[in-house]
PDB file of C-alpha atoms in Angstrom:
ATOM      1  CA  MET A   1     -32.353 -41.486 -23.355  1.00 48.00           C
ATOM      2  CA  GLU A   2     -28.671 -41.748 -24.173  1.00 53.00           C
ATOM      3  CA  ARG A   3     -27.395 -44.771 -26.004  1.00 57.00           C
ATOM      4  CA  CYS A   4     -23.998 -46.302 -25.513  1.00 57.00           C
ATOM      5  CA  LEU A   5     -22.231 -46.487 -28.862  1.00 58.00           C
ATOM      6  CA  PHE A   6     -19.041 -48.379 -29.672  1.00 57.00           C
ATOM      7  CA  LEU A   7     -18.538 -49.546 -26.094  1.00 58.00           C
ATOM      8  CA  LEU A   8     -17.668 -46.024 -24.948  1.00 57.00           C
ATOM      9  CA  CYS A   9     -19.633 -46.328 -21.716  1.00 63.00           C
ATOM     10  CA  GLY A  10     -17.831 -47.041 -18.504  1.00 67.00           C
ATOM     11  CA  GLN A  11     -14.410 -45.877 -19.653  1.00 74.00           C
ATOM     12  CA  GLU A  12     -11.889 -44.547 -17.183  1.00 76.00           C
ATOM     13  CA  GLU A  13      -8.691 -42.592 -17.492  1.00 86.00           C
ATOM     14  CA  ALA A  14      -5.611 -44.606 -18.383  1.00 88.00           C
ATOM     15  CA  VAL A  15      -3.647 -43.306 -15.383  1.00 91.00           C
ATOM     16  CA  SER A  16      -6.402 -44.400 -13.011  1.00 90.00           C
ATOM     17  CA  TYR A  17      -6.743 -47.805 -14.695  1.00 91.00           C
ATOM     18  CA  TYR A  18      -3.018 -48.569 -14.631  1.00 93.00           C
ATOM     19  CA  THR A  19      -2.628 -47.284 -11.070  1.00 94.00           C
ATOM     20  CA  LYS A  20      -5.316 -49.747  -9.925  1.00 94.00           C
ATOM     21  CA  LEU A  21      -3.757 -52.525 -12.003  1.00 95.00           C
ATOM     22  CA  GLU A  22      -0.325 -51.797 -10.529  1.00 96.00           C
ATOM     23  CA  SER A  23      -1.733 -51.984  -6.981  1.00 96.00           C
ATOM     24  CA  LYS A  24      -3.457 -55.274  -7.753  1.00 97.00           C
ATOM     25  CA  LEU A  25      -0.303 -56.795  -9.270  1.00 97.00           C
ATOM     26  CA  LYS A  26       1.856 -55.594  -6.368  1.00 97.00           C
ATOM     27  CA  GLU A  27      -0.514 -57.320  -3.946  1.00 97.00           C
ATOM     28  CA  GLU A  28      -0.411 -60.548  -5.984  1.00 96.00           C
ATOM     29  CA  TYR A  29       3.399 -60.320  -6.042  1.00 94.00           C
ATOM     30  CA  ARG A  30       3.532 -59.833  -2.258  1.00 93.00           C
ATOM     31  CA  LYS A  31       1.322 -62.898  -1.692  1.00 92.00           C
ATOM     32  CA  GLU A  32       3.410 -65.055  -4.051  1.00 89.00           C
ATOM     33  CA  LYS A  33       6.614 -63.879  -2.386  1.00 87.00           C
ATOM     34  CA  GLU A  34       5.240 -64.961   0.992  1.00 86.00           C
ATOM     35  CA  LYS A  35       4.362 -68.384  -0.433  1.00 84.00           C
ATOM     36  CA  VAL A  36       7.839 -68.832  -1.911  1.00 78.00           C
ATOM     37  CA  ASN A  37       9.468 -68.250   1.448  1.00 73.00           C
ATOM     38  CA  THR A  38       7.294 -70.884   3.122  1.00 80.00           C
ATOM     39  CA  LYS A  39       7.513 -73.610   0.443  1.00 75.00           C
ATOM     40  CA  PRO A  40      11.050 -74.919  -0.080  1.00 70.00           C
ATOM     41  CA  LEU A  41      11.701 -76.342  -3.525  1.00 68.00           C
ATOM     42  CA  GLY A  42      14.241 -78.849  -2.313  1.00 69.00           C
ATOM     43  CA  MET A  43      16.990 -77.708  -4.640  1.00 69.00           C
ATOM     44  CA  ALA A  44      19.838 -75.250  -4.745  1.00 69.00           C
ATOM     45  CA  PHE A  45      22.438 -73.955  -7.157  1.00 70.00           C
ATOM     46  CA  VAL A  46      26.018 -73.320  -6.174  1.00 70.00           C
ATOM     47  CA  THR A  47      27.738 -70.639  -8.210  1.00 72.00           C
ATOM     48  CA  PHE A  48      31.250 -69.219  -8.163  1.00 71.00           C
ATOM     49  CA  GLN A  49      32.422 -65.630  -8.561  1.00 74.00           C
ATOM     50  CA  ASN A  50      34.714 -66.339 -11.485  1.00 77.00           C
ATOM     51  CA  GLU A  51      36.707 -69.032 -13.276  1.00 78.00           C
ATOM     52  CA  PHE A  52      39.655 -68.731 -10.882  1.00 77.00           C
ATOM     53  CA  VAL A  53      37.509 -69.432  -7.827  1.00 74.00           C
ATOM     54  CA  LEU A  54      35.800 -72.244  -9.725  1.00 73.00           C
ATOM     55  CA  SER A  55      39.141 -73.856 -10.534  1.00 77.00           C
ATOM     56  CA  LEU A  56      40.088 -73.760  -6.840  1.00 75.00           C
ATOM     57  CA  PHE A  57      36.921 -75.557  -5.838  1.00 75.00           C
ATOM     58  CA  LEU A  58      36.452 -77.882  -8.812  1.00 76.00           C
ATOM     59  CA  SER A  59      38.216 -80.847  -7.242  1.00 73.00           C
ATOM     60  CA  LEU A  60      36.292 -80.263  -4.023  1.00 71.00           C
ATOM     61  CA  ALA A  61      33.037 -80.109  -6.001  1.00 71.00           C
ATOM     62  CA  ARG A  62      33.893 -83.418  -7.689  1.00 74.00           C
ATOM     63  CA  ARG A  63      34.567 -85.022  -4.304  1.00 71.00           C
ATOM     64  CA  ILE A  64      31.253 -83.733  -2.939  1.00 70.00           C
ATOM     65  CA  LEU A  65      29.411 -85.040  -5.991  1.00 71.00           C
ATOM     66  CA  LYS A  66      31.093 -88.433  -5.669  1.00 70.00           C
ATOM     67  CA  ASP A  67      30.372 -88.515  -1.943  1.00 67.00           C
ATOM     68  CA  PHE A  68      26.644 -87.890  -2.394  1.00 65.00           C
ATOM     69  CA  ASN A  69      25.931 -89.872  -5.536  1.00 63.00           C
ATOM     70  CA  ALA A  70      24.212 -93.193  -5.311  1.00 48.00           C
ATOM     71  CA  CYS A  71      25.899 -96.222  -6.772  1.00 50.00           C
ATOM     72  CA  HIS A  72      24.068 -98.927  -8.678  1.00 43.00           C
ATOM     73  CA  CYS A  73      24.491-102.402  -7.268  1.00 48.00           C
ATOM     74  CA  GLN A  74      22.971-105.060  -9.502  1.00 47.00           C
ATOM     75  CA  GLY A  75      19.978-102.904 -10.418  1.00 49.00           C
ATOM     76  CA  CYS A  76      19.186-101.519  -6.964  1.00 53.00           C
ATOM     77  CA  LYS A  77      20.294 -98.191  -5.590  1.00 55.00           C
ATOM     78  CA  CYS A  78      22.517 -98.343  -2.582  1.00 57.00           C
ATOM     79  CA  ARG A  79      24.275 -95.450  -0.936  1.00 55.00           C
ATOM     80  CA  HIS A  80      27.161 -95.019   1.365  1.00 59.00           C
ATOM     81  CA  GLU A  81      26.743 -92.379   4.037  1.00 61.00           C
ATOM     82  CA  PRO A  82      28.062 -88.961   2.956  1.00 61.00           C
ATOM     83  CA  LYS A  83      30.563 -87.219   5.197  1.00 65.00           C
ATOM     84  CA  SER A  84      28.715 -85.492   7.997  1.00 70.00           C
ATOM     85  CA  SER A  85      29.112 -82.173   9.747  1.00 71.00           C
ATOM     86  CA  GLN A  86      27.423 -80.446  12.657  1.00 76.00           C
ATOM     87  CA  PHE A  87      24.638 -79.406  10.257  1.00 71.00           C
ATOM     88  CA  SER A  88      24.054 -82.775   8.579  1.00 72.00           C
ATOM     89  CA  GLU A  89      21.102 -83.815  10.688  1.00 75.00           C
ATOM     90  CA  SER A  90      19.268 -80.478  10.587  1.00 75.00           C
ATOM     91  CA  LEU A  91      19.790 -80.248   6.806  1.00 70.00           C
ATOM     92  CA  HIS A  92      18.706 -83.878   6.248  1.00 73.00           C
ATOM     93  CA  ILE A  93      21.675 -84.484   3.945  1.00 70.00           C
ATOM     94  CA  TYR A  94      20.894 -88.188   3.815  1.00 69.00           C
ATOM     95  CA  ASN A  95      17.927 -87.358   1.601  1.00 70.00           C
ATOM     96  CA  TRP A  96      19.976 -85.239  -0.803  1.00 70.00           C
ATOM     97  CA  SER A  97      20.683 -86.151  -4.389  1.00 69.00           C
ATOM     98  CA  VAL A  98      23.597 -84.163  -5.790  1.00 70.00           C
ATOM     99  CA  SER A  99      24.346 -83.628  -9.477  1.00 71.00           C
ATOM    100  CA  TYR A 100      25.920 -81.130 -11.818  1.00 71.00           C
ATOM    101  CA  ALA A 101      23.647 -78.247 -12.761  1.00 72.00           C
ATOM    102  CA  PRO A 102      21.897 -78.437 -16.121  1.00 76.00           C
ATOM    103  CA  ASP A 103      22.897 -76.167 -18.949  1.00 79.00           C
ATOM    104  CA  PRO A 104      21.483 -72.664 -18.265  1.00 77.00           C
ATOM    105  CA  GLN A 105      19.422 -72.888 -21.459  1.00 81.00           C
ATOM    106  CA  ASN A 106      17.595 -75.889 -19.964  1.00 79.00           C
ATOM    107  CA  VAL A 107      16.593 -74.060 -16.773  1.00 74.00           C
ATOM    108  CA  ARG A 108      13.332 -72.149 -16.462  1.00 70.00           C
ATOM    109  CA  TRP A 109      14.521 -68.932 -14.875  1.00 66.00           C
TER     110      TRP A 109
END
């Protein structure tokens, strides 16, 4: 009768082990990717190509921020209606809260 010493029983080749592990992880990734596409997070980042483009749109960005931000009226939040477009209703912009993005170091990427 053979004895199993030092947990040497049931070993498999590294290539085989990591090939199976890779397949398993790829399947988990595929499932998570499907979930991500069906569950909106309710947030978005707007980025600009470079500083020049940013400078062109900075005043527009400030106007958008001002347009969407809530004001505080004696302790209660009241909002004016943001400017609408043909997409306003389908995008539910009346539920949006707009703010400047946090510092990149404070974002979990």
